[in-house]
Amino acid sequence: MKRPALWLLGVPLLVVVMAAPLARAMIAAHATPRLQVPQGWPAPRYDFAGNPVTAAGFALGRRLFYDPILSRDGSVACGSCHQQFAAFAHLDHRVSHGIGGVNGKRNTPGLFNLAWQPDLMWDGSVHHLEMQPVAPMSNPVEMGGSLALAVDKLRRDARYPELFARAFGSPGVDSQRLLRALAQFTGTLVSADSRYDRYVQGREAFTPQEHEGLDLFRQHCAACHREPLFSDFSYRNNGLDAAPRDAGRAVISGRAEDQGRFRVPSLRNVALTAPYMHDGRYETLEQVLDHYAAGIQPSPTLDPLLAHGVPLTAGEREALLAFLDTLSDENFIHDRRFAETHD
Amino acid sequence: MKRKMNLAARRLAAAWLLLLAGCGHGAAQGGLPLRIEISHVVGDAPLQLGDSYKTAAGDVWSAERLRYYLSNFRLRRADGSWFVNPQSADSSRGYFLVDEADAASKQFQIGPLPAGTYSGIEFLVGVDATRNGAGAQTGTLDPARGMFWTWNTGYIFFQFEGHSPQSSDAEHALTWHVGGGTGAPARSVFLQFQSPVEISAENSAELHLHADLARLFDGAHVLHPATQPTAMDAAASAEVADNSAGLFRIDHVHKLPKAGLAAGL
């Protein structure tokens, strides 16, 4: 066999160099995220060792997340209420509406950094990331179906059996594969690239006002909204009502002292996830600060840290709001790997 | 090409031989599996779904659905040591979902046991906390089977649904679901054999358990449909959970030769 001329080797190299920007764009859109622990963060709670993320598994999870096939009547997908531009919360919805337009009970939380969250939901009722989708799938005011129904629909679908086989290496659609594929998507939704993160890493500077806001945050808010995840994942009553309208954590724990307590939400992407509180009662962060300044309602389960509220001067409010804006992760909400695709 | 196939065939044969040798070795040092059969009864009579029964207090009840998990079986040897029935993390082996409406679910095997003399058996009515929080499962533990709470995720350990004229719930329904939660582990049952049970490579045994539903009402706690028509969370179902562990007794044990075990007799 005759050897090809050595110079021919240069041709593919040239093609690669010329196509690099295009290739980068394609990789950004199609690469599979891996769970990487940002510097200074604790170890994740969800262990991907039992559910290794693969390109086909992640793509299947993403497809399922955006597919209303998981609801009883094919009208509601996970992505219907978890919108990427709102950091996977539901913008402008105090509570979300499920199948048949029925309203849910609590505000749709943003979805990010779930792999670090010990329990999920406002009341901590879901104890494992893989089991999370079962709750909305079977809730009559959300997707109104059941896990068994979803598996049955997927088995009879024209495309899913092949996608499941590709994702898990053998034929078969079952609930474990469905839940694990979804966890490959939801568990790799990592938001750790806000201006705050770049500031902490020394890659970006804060304005003096943002600096002041960070100081105020650490002084008044960080006891519960603990860095770097901006939550200590405890359950607290933040004084919304003198007599809680929603028992919250007490429903799960059965303990009276948990009346009106809810999970401390992460403040990452908080400027993107309006409205606020477990029932979505506040439309703006200004209203939230008003509440903490002068709206705290005393009750037996009120968190002691809020007994005297968090009064701030007008200038301090502005600074704190400026800091909270630095928690928005623009790269996360524009990451094409997490966007709905129509492949 | 032909030579390659011969090689593959030889390798396959070698693998089979190794496998068979392995089995033979195991059987030589170990015994047979133990078969367990469960009958649901009320007192001495077989439970009939839909039939009415009376408690000691005179409450009337009927059962429409009876399902529960049994897991974490272990057998006590005569010398006080235990044989723990193997359970694997990536299958539901060792976790049994018993359903009154499904005859096949009421007969299963554990083991194989090492040859020896056994004096008693222990198991959980439900699922251990580790497995309960281990994420998506398959087989008997597939949450799509409906034995799973979605509002506070975890398995329903024991599910009894029926009716009672004394029930204050809608349509006189009686709905008792036992599940796990913090501080509410699955209840453990230990049953002593009346006489030692021998397991060898040639002979096994069938353990015939009776689960007496009368004891669900008249057990460690006396439960009244009028005051407790529903129990749907770990706190409310604590007494039902205690009683569910008291349902079981050994009706009889009989010898089961290897041939009978293999034939499913």
Coordinates of C-alpha atoms in Angstrom, one line a residue:
Chain A
M1 CA 0.0 0.0 0.0
K2 CA 1.3 3.4 -0.9
R3 CA 1.8 5.9 1.9
P4 CA -0.3 9.1 1.5
A5 CA 1.8 12.2 1.1
L6 CA 2.7 13.7 4.5
W7 CA 1.2 17.1 3.6
L8 CA -2.2 15.6 3.4
L9 CA -2.2 15.3 7.1
G10 CA -2.4 19.1 7.3
V11 CA -5.8 19.2 5.5
P12 CA -7.9 17.9 8.4
L13 CA -6.0 20.1 10.8
L14 CA -6.8 23.1 8.7
V15 CA -10.5 22.1 8.6
V16 CA -10.5 21.7 12.4
V17 CA -9.0 25.1 12.9
M18 CA -11.4 26.8 10.5
A19 CA -14.4 25.0 12.0
A20 CA -13.5 25.6 15.7
P21 CA -15.9 28.4 16.5
L22 CA -18.7 26.4 14.9
A23 CA -17.7 23.3 16.8
R24 CA -17.5 25.1 20.1
A25 CA -21.0 26.4 19.5
M26 CA -22.2 22.8 18.7
I27 CA -20.5 21.4 21.8
A28 CA -22.1 24.0 24.0
A29 CA -25.5 23.0 22.7
H30 CA -25.0 19.2 22.7
A31 CA -22.4 18.4 25.3
T32 CA -23.6 16.4 28.3
P33 CA -23.3 18.2 31.6
R34 CA -21.4 16.4 34.4
L35 CA -21.9 17.1 38.0
Q36 CA -18.8 19.1 39.0
V37 CA -18.6 20.4 42.5
P38 CA -17.7 24.1 42.4
Q39 CA -14.8 25.1 44.6
G40 CA -15.8 25.6 48.2
W41 CA -19.1 23.7 47.9
P42 CA -19.9 20.8 50.1
A43 CA -20.2 17.2 48.6
P44 CA -23.5 16.7 46.8
R45 CA -26.2 14.6 48.5
Y46 CA -27.3 12.9 45.3
D47 CA -24.8 10.3 44.3
F48 CA -24.5 9.9 40.5
A49 CA -22.4 6.7 41.0
G50 CA -25.6 4.7 40.9
N51 CA -26.8 6.6 37.9
P52 CA -23.9 7.6 35.7
V53 CA -24.7 10.5 33.4
T54 CA -24.5 9.6 29.8
A55 CA -25.2 11.7 26.7
A56 CA -28.2 9.5 25.8
G57 CA -29.4 9.4 29.4
F58 CA -29.2 13.1 29.8
A59 CA -30.9 13.8 26.5
L60 CA -33.7 11.4 27.4
G61 CA -34.1 13.1 30.8
R62 CA -34.3 16.5 29.1
R63 CA -36.8 15.2 26.5
L64 CA -39.0 13.7 29.3
F65 CA -38.8 16.9 31.3
Y66 CA -40.3 18.9 28.5
D67 CA -42.7 16.3 27.3
P68 CA -46.4 16.5 28.5
I69 CA -46.7 12.7 27.9
L70 CA -45.9 12.4 31.6
S71 CA -49.3 14.0 32.6
R72 CA -52.6 12.2 32.5
D73 CA -54.1 14.0 29.5
G74 CA -50.8 15.0 27.8
S75 CA -51.3 18.7 28.6
V76 CA -48.7 19.5 31.3
A77 CA -44.9 18.9 31.2
C78 CA -42.4 19.5 34.0
G79 CA -41.2 22.3 31.8
S80 CA -44.7 23.9 31.7
C81 CA -44.2 25.3 35.2
H82 CA -40.4 25.1 35.4
Q83 CA -39.2 27.7 32.9
Q84 CA -35.5 28.0 32.1
F85 CA -35.6 31.8 31.8
A86 CA -36.9 31.9 35.3
A87 CA -34.2 29.6 36.6
F88 CA -36.9 26.8 36.2
A89 CA -39.4 28.6 38.5
H90 CA -42.8 29.8 37.1
L91 CA -42.6 33.5 36.4
D92 CA -45.6 35.6 37.4
H93 CA -47.5 32.7 38.8
R94 CA -48.3 32.8 42.6
V95 CA -49.1 29.1 42.2
S96 CA -49.1 27.1 39.0
H97 CA -52.1 25.5 37.2
G98 CA -52.1 21.8 36.5
I99 CA -54.2 19.7 34.2
G100 CA -57.7 21.2 33.5
G101 CA -56.4 24.6 34.7
V102 CA -56.7 23.6 38.4
N103 CA -54.5 25.7 40.7
G104 CA -51.9 24.1 42.9
K105 CA -51.3 25.0 46.5
R106 CA -47.7 26.3 46.5
N107 CA -45.4 28.4 44.5
T108 CA -43.2 26.6 41.9
P109 CA -39.6 26.7 43.1
G110 CA -36.7 27.2 40.8
L111 CA -34.7 24.1 39.9
F112 CA -30.9 24.3 40.3
N113 CA -28.3 22.7 42.5
L114 CA -30.8 20.0 43.4
A115 CA -28.0 17.5 43.9
W116 CA -27.1 19.3 47.0
Q117 CA -30.5 19.5 48.5
P118 CA -31.2 17.0 51.3
D119 CA -35.0 16.9 50.9
L120 CA -37.1 18.5 48.2
M121 CA -40.3 20.5 48.0
W122 CA -41.3 23.4 50.3
D123 CA -42.1 21.0 53.1
G124 CA -39.3 18.5 52.5
S125 CA -41.7 15.8 51.6
V126 CA -39.5 14.2 48.9
H127 CA -36.5 12.4 50.3
H128 CA -34.6 11.5 47.2
L129 CA -33.9 13.3 43.9
E130 CA -35.0 10.3 41.8
M131 CA -38.4 10.2 43.5
Q132 CA -39.2 13.9 43.0
P133 CA -41.1 13.6 39.7
V134 CA -43.5 11.0 41.2
A135 CA -45.1 13.8 43.4
P136 CA -46.2 16.2 40.6
M137 CA -46.9 13.3 38.2
S138 CA -49.5 11.9 40.6
N139 CA -50.8 15.1 42.2
P140 CA -54.3 15.8 40.8
V141 CA -53.7 19.5 40.6
E142 CA -50.4 19.1 38.7
M143 CA -50.0 16.4 36.1
G144 CA -52.9 14.3 37.4
G145 CA -51.6 10.9 36.4
S146 CA -49.4 8.3 38.0
L147 CA -46.0 6.7 37.6
A148 CA -47.6 3.5 36.3
L149 CA -49.6 5.5 33.7
A150 CA -46.6 7.4 32.5
V151 CA -44.5 4.2 32.1
D152 CA -47.4 2.6 30.2
K153 CA -47.6 5.6 27.8
L154 CA -43.9 5.6 27.3
R155 CA -43.9 1.9 26.5
R156 CA -46.5 2.3 23.8
D157 CA -44.9 5.5 22.3
A158 CA -43.3 5.2 18.9
R159 CA -39.9 6.7 19.9
Y160 CA -39.3 6.3 23.6
P161 CA -38.5 2.5 23.8
E162 CA -35.5 3.1 21.4
L163 CA -34.4 6.2 23.4
F164 CA -34.6 4.2 26.7
A165 CA -32.6 1.4 25.1
R166 CA -29.9 3.8 23.9
A167 CA -29.7 5.5 27.3
F168 CA -29.5 2.3 29.4
G169 CA -27.8 -0.1 27.1
S170 CA -30.7 -2.7 26.8
P171 CA -34.3 -2.7 25.8
G172 CA -36.9 -1.8 28.5
V173 CA -39.0 1.1 29.8
D174 CA -39.6 1.0 33.5
S175 CA -40.1 3.5 36.3
Q176 CA -36.5 3.3 37.5
R177 CA -35.2 4.2 34.1
L178 CA -37.7 7.0 33.7
L179 CA -36.8 8.4 37.1
R180 CA -33.1 8.0 36.7
A181 CA -33.1 9.7 33.3
L182 CA -35.0 12.6 34.8
A183 CA -32.5 12.8 37.6
Q184 CA -29.6 12.9 35.0
F185 CA -31.3 16.1 33.8
T186 CA -32.5 17.7 37.0
G187 CA -29.4 16.7 39.0
T188 CA -27.0 18.4 36.6
L189 CA -28.8 21.7 36.6
V190 CA -26.0 23.4 38.3
S191 CA -26.1 27.2 38.8
A192 CA -22.7 28.4 40.1
D193 CA -21.7 31.1 37.6
S194 CA -23.3 34.2 38.9
R195 CA -21.5 37.5 39.3
Y196 CA -21.3 36.6 43.0
D197 CA -19.5 33.4 42.2
R198 CA -17.0 35.2 40.0
Y199 CA -16.5 37.8 42.7
V200 CA -15.8 35.1 45.3
Q201 CA -13.3 33.5 42.9
G202 CA -11.6 36.9 42.4
R203 CA -12.5 37.0 38.8
E204 CA -14.8 40.0 38.9
A205 CA -15.2 43.1 41.1
F206 CA -18.3 44.3 43.0
T207 CA -19.4 47.9 43.0
P208 CA -19.2 49.6 46.4
Q209 CA -22.9 49.3 46.7
E210 CA -22.8 45.6 45.9
H211 CA -20.1 45.2 48.5
E212 CA -22.3 46.9 51.1
G213 CA -25.1 44.7 50.0
L214 CA -23.0 41.6 50.6
D215 CA -22.0 42.8 54.0
L216 CA -25.6 43.5 54.9
F217 CA -26.6 40.1 53.5
R218 CA -24.0 38.3 55.7
Q219 CA -25.1 40.3 58.7
H220 CA -28.9 39.9 58.4
C221 CA -29.7 37.0 56.0
A222 CA -26.9 34.5 55.8
A223 CA -27.8 32.7 59.0
C224 CA -30.6 31.0 57.1
H225 CA -29.6 31.7 53.5
R226 CA -26.2 30.2 54.0
E227 CA -23.5 30.5 51.4
P228 CA -22.5 29.0 49.0
L229 CA -25.9 27.3 48.3
F230 CA -27.8 30.3 49.9
S231 CA -29.9 28.0 52.1
D232 CA -29.2 25.9 55.2
F233 CA -32.1 23.7 54.1
S234 CA -33.8 24.0 57.5
Y235 CA -37.5 24.6 57.9
R236 CA -38.5 27.9 59.4
N237 CA -41.5 30.1 59.9
N238 CA -40.7 33.5 58.6
G239 CA -43.7 35.3 60.0
L240 CA -46.0 35.5 57.1
D241 CA -49.2 34.8 59.1
A242 CA -50.1 34.9 62.7
A243 CA -52.1 31.7 62.1
P244 CA -50.5 29.7 59.3
R245 CA -52.9 29.0 56.5
D246 CA -50.7 26.1 55.4
A247 CA -49.3 23.8 58.0
G248 CA -46.2 23.3 55.9
R249 CA -43.5 21.1 57.4
A250 CA -45.9 19.9 60.1
V251 CA -47.8 17.9 57.6
I252 CA -44.7 15.8 57.0
S253 CA -43.2 15.7 60.4
G254 CA -46.4 15.5 62.4
R255 CA -44.9 17.9 64.9
A256 CA -46.7 20.9 66.3
E257 CA -43.6 23.0 66.3
D258 CA -43.3 22.7 62.6
Q259 CA -46.6 24.5 62.0
G260 CA -46.2 27.1 59.3
R261 CA -42.5 26.2 58.7
F262 CA -41.2 25.8 55.2
R263 CA -37.8 25.0 53.7
V264 CA -35.5 28.0 53.5
P265 CA -35.3 28.6 49.7
S266 CA -32.0 29.2 48.0
L267 CA -31.5 32.9 47.0
R268 CA -29.5 32.0 44.0
N269 CA -31.3 33.5 40.9
V270 CA -33.8 35.2 43.3
A271 CA -34.2 38.2 41.0
L272 CA -35.4 35.8 38.3
T273 CA -37.9 33.7 40.2
A274 CA -40.7 36.1 41.2
P275 CA -43.2 35.8 42.8
Y276 CA -41.9 34.9 46.3
M277 CA -42.7 32.8 49.4
H278 CA -44.3 29.3 49.5
D279 CA -47.6 30.7 48.3
G280 CA -46.2 33.3 45.9
R281 CA -47.8 36.2 47.8
Y282 CA -45.1 38.8 47.1
E283 CA -44.5 39.9 43.5
T284 CA -41.3 41.8 44.1
L285 CA -38.2 41.7 46.2
E286 CA -39.1 45.1 47.6
Q287 CA -42.3 43.6 49.0
V288 CA -40.2 40.8 50.5
L289 CA -37.9 43.3 52.2
D290 CA -41.0 45.3 53.4
H291 CA -42.2 42.1 55.0
Y292 CA -38.9 41.4 56.8
A293 CA -38.6 45.1 57.8
A294 CA -42.1 45.6 59.3
G295 CA -44.5 42.8 58.4
I296 CA -43.4 39.9 60.6
Q297 CA -46.4 38.3 62.2
P298 CA -45.7 36.8 65.6
S299 CA -46.8 33.2 66.3
P300 CA -45.7 30.3 68.5
T301 CA -43.5 28.9 65.7
L302 CA -42.0 32.1 64.4
D303 CA -38.3 31.8 63.9
P304 CA -36.5 33.5 66.8
L305 CA -34.0 35.2 64.4
L306 CA -36.9 37.2 63.0
A307 CA -38.5 38.2 66.2
H308 CA -37.5 41.8 65.7
G309 CA -37.6 41.9 61.9
V310 CA -34.9 43.1 59.6
P311 CA -35.3 46.9 59.5
L312 CA -33.1 48.6 56.9
T313 CA -32.5 52.2 55.8
A314 CA -33.5 53.1 52.2
G315 CA -29.8 53.1 51.2
E316 CA -29.3 49.7 52.8
R317 CA -32.3 48.3 50.9
E318 CA -30.9 49.5 47.7
A319 CA -27.5 47.9 48.5
L320 CA -29.1 44.6 49.5
L321 CA -31.2 44.5 46.3
A322 CA -28.1 45.3 44.2
F323 CA -26.3 42.4 45.9
L324 CA -29.2 40.0 45.3
D325 CA -29.0 40.9 41.6
T326 CA -25.5 39.5 41.5
L327 CA -26.9 36.1 42.3
S328 CA -28.5 35.8 38.9
D329 CA -26.7 33.3 36.7
E330 CA -27.2 34.4 33.1
N331 CA -25.2 31.5 31.8
F332 CA -27.4 29.0 33.5
I333 CA -30.6 30.4 32.2
H334 CA -29.2 30.6 28.7
D335 CA -27.4 27.3 28.8
R336 CA -28.6 25.5 25.6
R337 CA -27.9 22.1 27.1
F338 CA -30.9 22.7 29.4
A339 CA -33.2 24.1 26.8
E340 CA -36.1 22.3 25.2
T341 CA -35.0 20.8 21.9
H342 CA -37.1 19.4 19.1
D343 CA -34.8 16.6 17.9
Chain B
M1 CA -13.5 -18.5 10.9
K2 CA -14.4 -22.1 11.8
R3 CA -11.5 -22.2 14.1
K4 CA -12.7 -19.0 15.9
M5 CA -16.2 -20.5 16.4
N6 CA -14.7 -23.6 17.8
L7 CA -12.7 -21.5 20.2
A8 CA -15.9 -19.6 21.2
A9 CA -17.8 -22.9 21.7
R10 CA -15.0 -24.2 23.8
R11 CA -15.0 -21.1 26.0
L12 CA -18.7 -21.3 26.4
A13 CA -18.4 -25.0 27.5
A14 CA -15.7 -24.1 29.9
A15 CA -17.8 -21.3 31.4
W16 CA -20.7 -23.7 31.8
L17 CA -18.5 -26.2 33.5
L18 CA -17.2 -23.6 35.9
L19 CA -20.7 -22.5 36.6
L20 CA -21.9 -26.1 37.2
A21 CA -18.9 -26.8 39.4
G22 CA -19.7 -23.6 41.3
C23 CA -23.3 -24.7 41.9
G24 CA -22.2 -28.2 43.0
H25 CA -19.8 -26.7 45.4
G26 CA -22.4 -24.4 46.8
A27 CA -24.9 -27.2 47.3
A28 CA -22.4 -29.4 49.0
Q29 CA -21.6 -26.9 51.7
G30 CA -25.1 -25.3 51.8
G31 CA -28.7 -26.4 51.9
L32 CA -31.8 -25.7 50.0
P33 CA -34.1 -22.7 50.0
L34 CA -36.8 -22.4 52.6
R35 CA -40.3 -22.0 51.2
I36 CA -42.8 -19.7 52.9
E37 CA -46.5 -19.8 52.4
I38 CA -48.8 -17.3 53.8
S39 CA -52.6 -17.7 54.5
H40 CA -54.7 -14.8 55.5
V41 CA -57.2 -15.9 58.1
V42 CA -59.7 -14.4 60.6
G43 CA -59.4 -16.6 63.7
D44 CA -59.4 -20.1 62.2
A45 CA -61.3 -19.4 59.0
P46 CA -59.7 -18.2 55.7
L47 CA -60.2 -14.5 55.0
Q48 CA -62.6 -13.8 52.2
L49 CA -62.4 -10.4 50.6
G50 CA -65.7 -8.7 50.9
D51 CA -67.1 -10.9 53.7
S52 CA -68.1 -9.3 57.1
Y53 CA -66.3 -10.1 60.3
K54 CA -66.9 -8.9 63.9
T55 CA -64.3 -7.7 66.4
A56 CA -64.4 -8.5 70.1
A57 CA -66.0 -5.1 70.7
G58 CA -68.7 -5.9 68.2
D59 CA -67.5 -3.7 65.4
V60 CA -68.1 -5.1 61.9
W61 CA -65.5 -4.9 59.2
S62 CA -64.8 -6.3 55.7
A63 CA -61.5 -6.2 53.7
E64 CA -61.3 -5.3 50.1
R65 CA -57.6 -4.9 49.7
L66 CA -54.7 -6.3 51.7
R67 CA -51.2 -5.8 50.6
Y68 CA -47.9 -5.5 52.5
Y69 CA -44.1 -5.9 52.2
L70 CA -42.1 -8.5 54.0
S71 CA -38.3 -8.1 53.9
N72 CA -35.0 -8.6 55.7
F73 CA -35.6 -12.2 56.5
R74 CA -33.1 -13.9 58.8
L75 CA -33.1 -17.3 60.5
R76 CA -31.8 -18.1 63.9
R77 CA -29.6 -21.2 64.1
A78 CA -29.8 -23.5 67.1
D79 CA -26.5 -22.0 68.3
G80 CA -27.9 -18.5 68.4
S81 CA -26.1 -17.3 65.3
W82 CA -28.1 -15.9 62.3
F83 CA -28.4 -16.7 58.6
V84 CA -29.3 -13.4 56.9
N85 CA -31.2 -13.8 53.6
P86 CA -29.3 -12.0 50.9
Q87 CA -30.7 -8.8 49.5
S88 CA -29.0 -7.0 46.6
A89 CA -28.9 -3.3 46.1
D90 CA -29.7 -3.5 42.4
S91 CA -32.7 -5.7 42.5
S92 CA -35.7 -6.3 44.7
R93 CA -34.5 -9.8 45.7
G94 CA -35.5 -10.5 49.2
Y95 CA -38.3 -7.9 49.2
F96 CA -41.7 -9.6 48.9
L97 CA -45.0 -7.8 48.1
V98 CA -47.8 -10.0 49.5
D99 CA -51.2 -9.4 48.0
E100 CA -54.3 -11.3 49.2
A101 CA -55.7 -11.0 45.7
D102 CA -52.6 -12.6 44.1
A103 CA -52.2 -16.2 45.0
A104 CA -48.6 -16.3 43.6
S105 CA -47.5 -13.5 45.9
K106 CA -48.4 -15.6 49.0
Q107 CA -45.8 -18.2 48.3
F108 CA -42.1 -17.5 48.0
Q109 CA -38.6 -18.8 48.9
I110 CA -35.7 -17.4 50.8
G111 CA -32.2 -18.6 50.9
P112 CA -30.6 -21.0 49.9
L113 CA -29.8 -21.6 53.5
P114 CA -26.6 -23.2 54.8
A115 CA -27.3 -26.7 56.0
G116 CA -28.1 -26.7 59.6
T117 CA -30.7 -26.6 62.4
Y118 CA -32.8 -23.5 62.7
S119 CA -34.9 -22.4 65.7
G120 CA -36.8 -19.3 64.5
I121 CA -37.3 -16.7 61.8
E122 CA -37.4 -12.9 61.9
F123 CA -38.5 -10.4 59.3
L124 CA -39.8 -6.9 58.8
V125 CA -43.3 -5.9 57.9
G126 CA -42.3 -3.2 55.4
V127 CA -39.0 -2.0 54.0
D128 CA -35.9 -1.0 55.9
A129 CA -35.0 2.7 56.2
T130 CA -31.9 2.4 54.0
R131 CA -33.8 0.8 51.1
N132 CA -36.8 3.1 51.6
G133 CA -34.6 6.1 50.9
A134 CA -32.5 4.6 48.2
G135 CA -34.2 6.2 45.1
A136 CA -35.8 4.5 42.2
Q137 CA -36.2 0.7 42.5
T138 CA -37.4 -2.1 40.4
G139 CA -39.4 -5.4 40.7
T140 CA -41.5 -5.7 43.8
L141 CA -40.1 -2.3 44.9
D142 CA -41.2 -0.6 41.8
P143 CA -43.1 2.5 43.1
A144 CA -45.4 2.2 40.0
R145 CA -47.0 -0.8 41.9
G146 CA -48.7 1.8 44.0
M147 CA -47.3 0.8 47.4
F148 CA -45.6 4.2 47.6
W149 CA -46.5 7.5 49.2
T150 CA -45.9 10.4 46.8
W151 CA -46.8 13.2 49.2
N152 CA -44.1 12.1 51.7
T153 CA -42.0 9.8 49.6
G154 CA -41.5 6.3 50.9
Y155 CA -43.1 2.8 50.7
I156 CA -46.5 1.9 52.1
F157 CA -45.4 -1.0 54.3
F158 CA -48.9 -2.3 55.0
Q159 CA -52.1 -1.5 53.3
F160 CA -55.6 -2.5 54.5
E161 CA -58.7 -1.1 52.8
G162 CA -62.2 -2.2 53.6
H163 CA -65.5 -1.0 55.1
S164 CA -67.1 -0.9 58.4
P165 CA -70.7 0.3 59.2
Q166 CA -69.1 1.9 62.3
S167 CA -66.6 3.9 60.2
S168 CA -67.3 7.7 60.3
D169 CA -65.6 8.2 57.0
A170 CA -67.4 8.7 53.7
E171 CA -69.1 5.5 52.5
H172 CA -68.1 3.9 55.8
A173 CA -64.6 3.3 54.3
L174 CA -61.8 1.9 56.4
T175 CA -58.4 2.9 55.1
W176 CA -55.3 2.0 57.0
H177 CA -51.9 2.7 55.3
V178 CA -48.8 2.1 57.3
G179 CA -45.6 3.8 56.0
G180 CA -42.2 4.8 57.2
G181 CA -40.9 8.1 58.3
T182 CA -38.5 9.6 60.8
G183 CA -38.9 7.6 64.0
A184 CA -41.4 5.2 62.3
P185 CA -39.3 2.2 61.2
A186 CA -40.8 -1.0 59.8
R187 CA -41.9 -3.3 62.6
S188 CA -40.0 -6.5 63.2
V189 CA -41.5 -9.9 63.8
F190 CA -39.8 -12.9 65.4
L191 CA -41.4 -16.3 65.3
Q192 CA -39.9 -19.2 67.3
F193 CA -40.3 -22.7 65.6
Q194 CA -42.1 -25.1 67.8
S195 CA -39.5 -27.7 67.0
P196 CA -36.1 -27.2 65.3
V197 CA -36.2 -27.1 61.5
E198 CA -33.5 -29.1 59.6
I199 CA -32.2 -27.8 56.3
S200 CA -29.8 -29.9 54.3
A201 CA -28.8 -30.4 50.6
E202 CA -31.5 -33.0 50.3
N203 CA -34.3 -31.7 52.5
S204 CA -35.8 -28.3 53.0
A205 CA -39.0 -27.1 54.8
E206 CA -42.1 -25.2 54.1
L207 CA -43.1 -22.7 56.7
H208 CA -46.8 -22.1 56.6
L209 CA -47.6 -18.7 58.2
H210 CA -51.0 -17.5 59.2
A211 CA -51.7 -13.8 59.2
D212 CA -54.8 -13.4 61.4
L213 CA -56.7 -10.2 60.4
A214 CA -58.7 -10.4 63.6
R215 CA -55.6 -9.3 65.4
L216 CA -55.4 -6.1 63.3
F217 CA -58.4 -4.9 65.4
D218 CA -57.8 -6.8 68.6
G219 CA -54.0 -6.8 68.8
A220 CA -51.5 -4.9 71.0
H221 CA -53.9 -2.0 70.5
V222 CA -57.7 -2.3 70.2
L223 CA -58.6 -0.3 67.1
H224 CA -62.2 0.9 66.5
P225 CA -63.4 1.9 63.0
A226 CA -65.6 4.6 64.6
T227 CA -62.7 6.5 66.1
Q228 CA -60.0 5.5 63.6
P229 CA -61.5 5.1 60.1
T230 CA -58.4 6.3 58.4
A231 CA -54.6 6.1 59.1
M232 CA -52.7 7.6 56.2
D233 CA -49.4 8.8 57.7
A234 CA -46.6 7.5 59.9
A235 CA -47.9 9.1 63.1
A236 CA -51.6 8.2 62.6
S237 CA -50.7 4.6 61.6
A238 CA -48.4 3.8 64.4
E239 CA -50.9 1.6 66.2
V240 CA -51.9 -0.1 63.0
A241 CA -48.2 -0.7 62.4
D242 CA -47.8 -2.3 65.8
N243 CA -50.8 -4.5 65.2
S244 CA -49.6 -5.5 61.7
A245 CA -46.5 -7.1 63.2
G246 CA -48.8 -9.1 65.6
L247 CA -50.8 -10.8 62.8
F248 CA -48.3 -13.5 62.1
R249 CA -48.0 -17.0 63.6
I250 CA -46.6 -20.3 62.4
D251 CA -49.4 -22.6 61.6
H252 CA -47.2 -25.5 60.8
V253 CA -43.8 -26.5 59.3
H254 CA -43.4 -29.5 57.1
K255 CA -40.5 -31.2 55.5
L256 CA -40.0 -30.5 51.8
P257 CA -37.7 -32.8 49.9
K258 CA -35.5 -31.4 47.2
A259 CA -37.7 -32.9 44.5
G260 CA -40.8 -31.3 45.9
L261 CA -39.1 -27.9 46.2
A262 CA -38.0 -28.1 42.5
A263 CA -41.4 -29.2 41.4
G264 CA -43.1 -26.4 43.2
L265 CA -45.2 -28.8 45.3

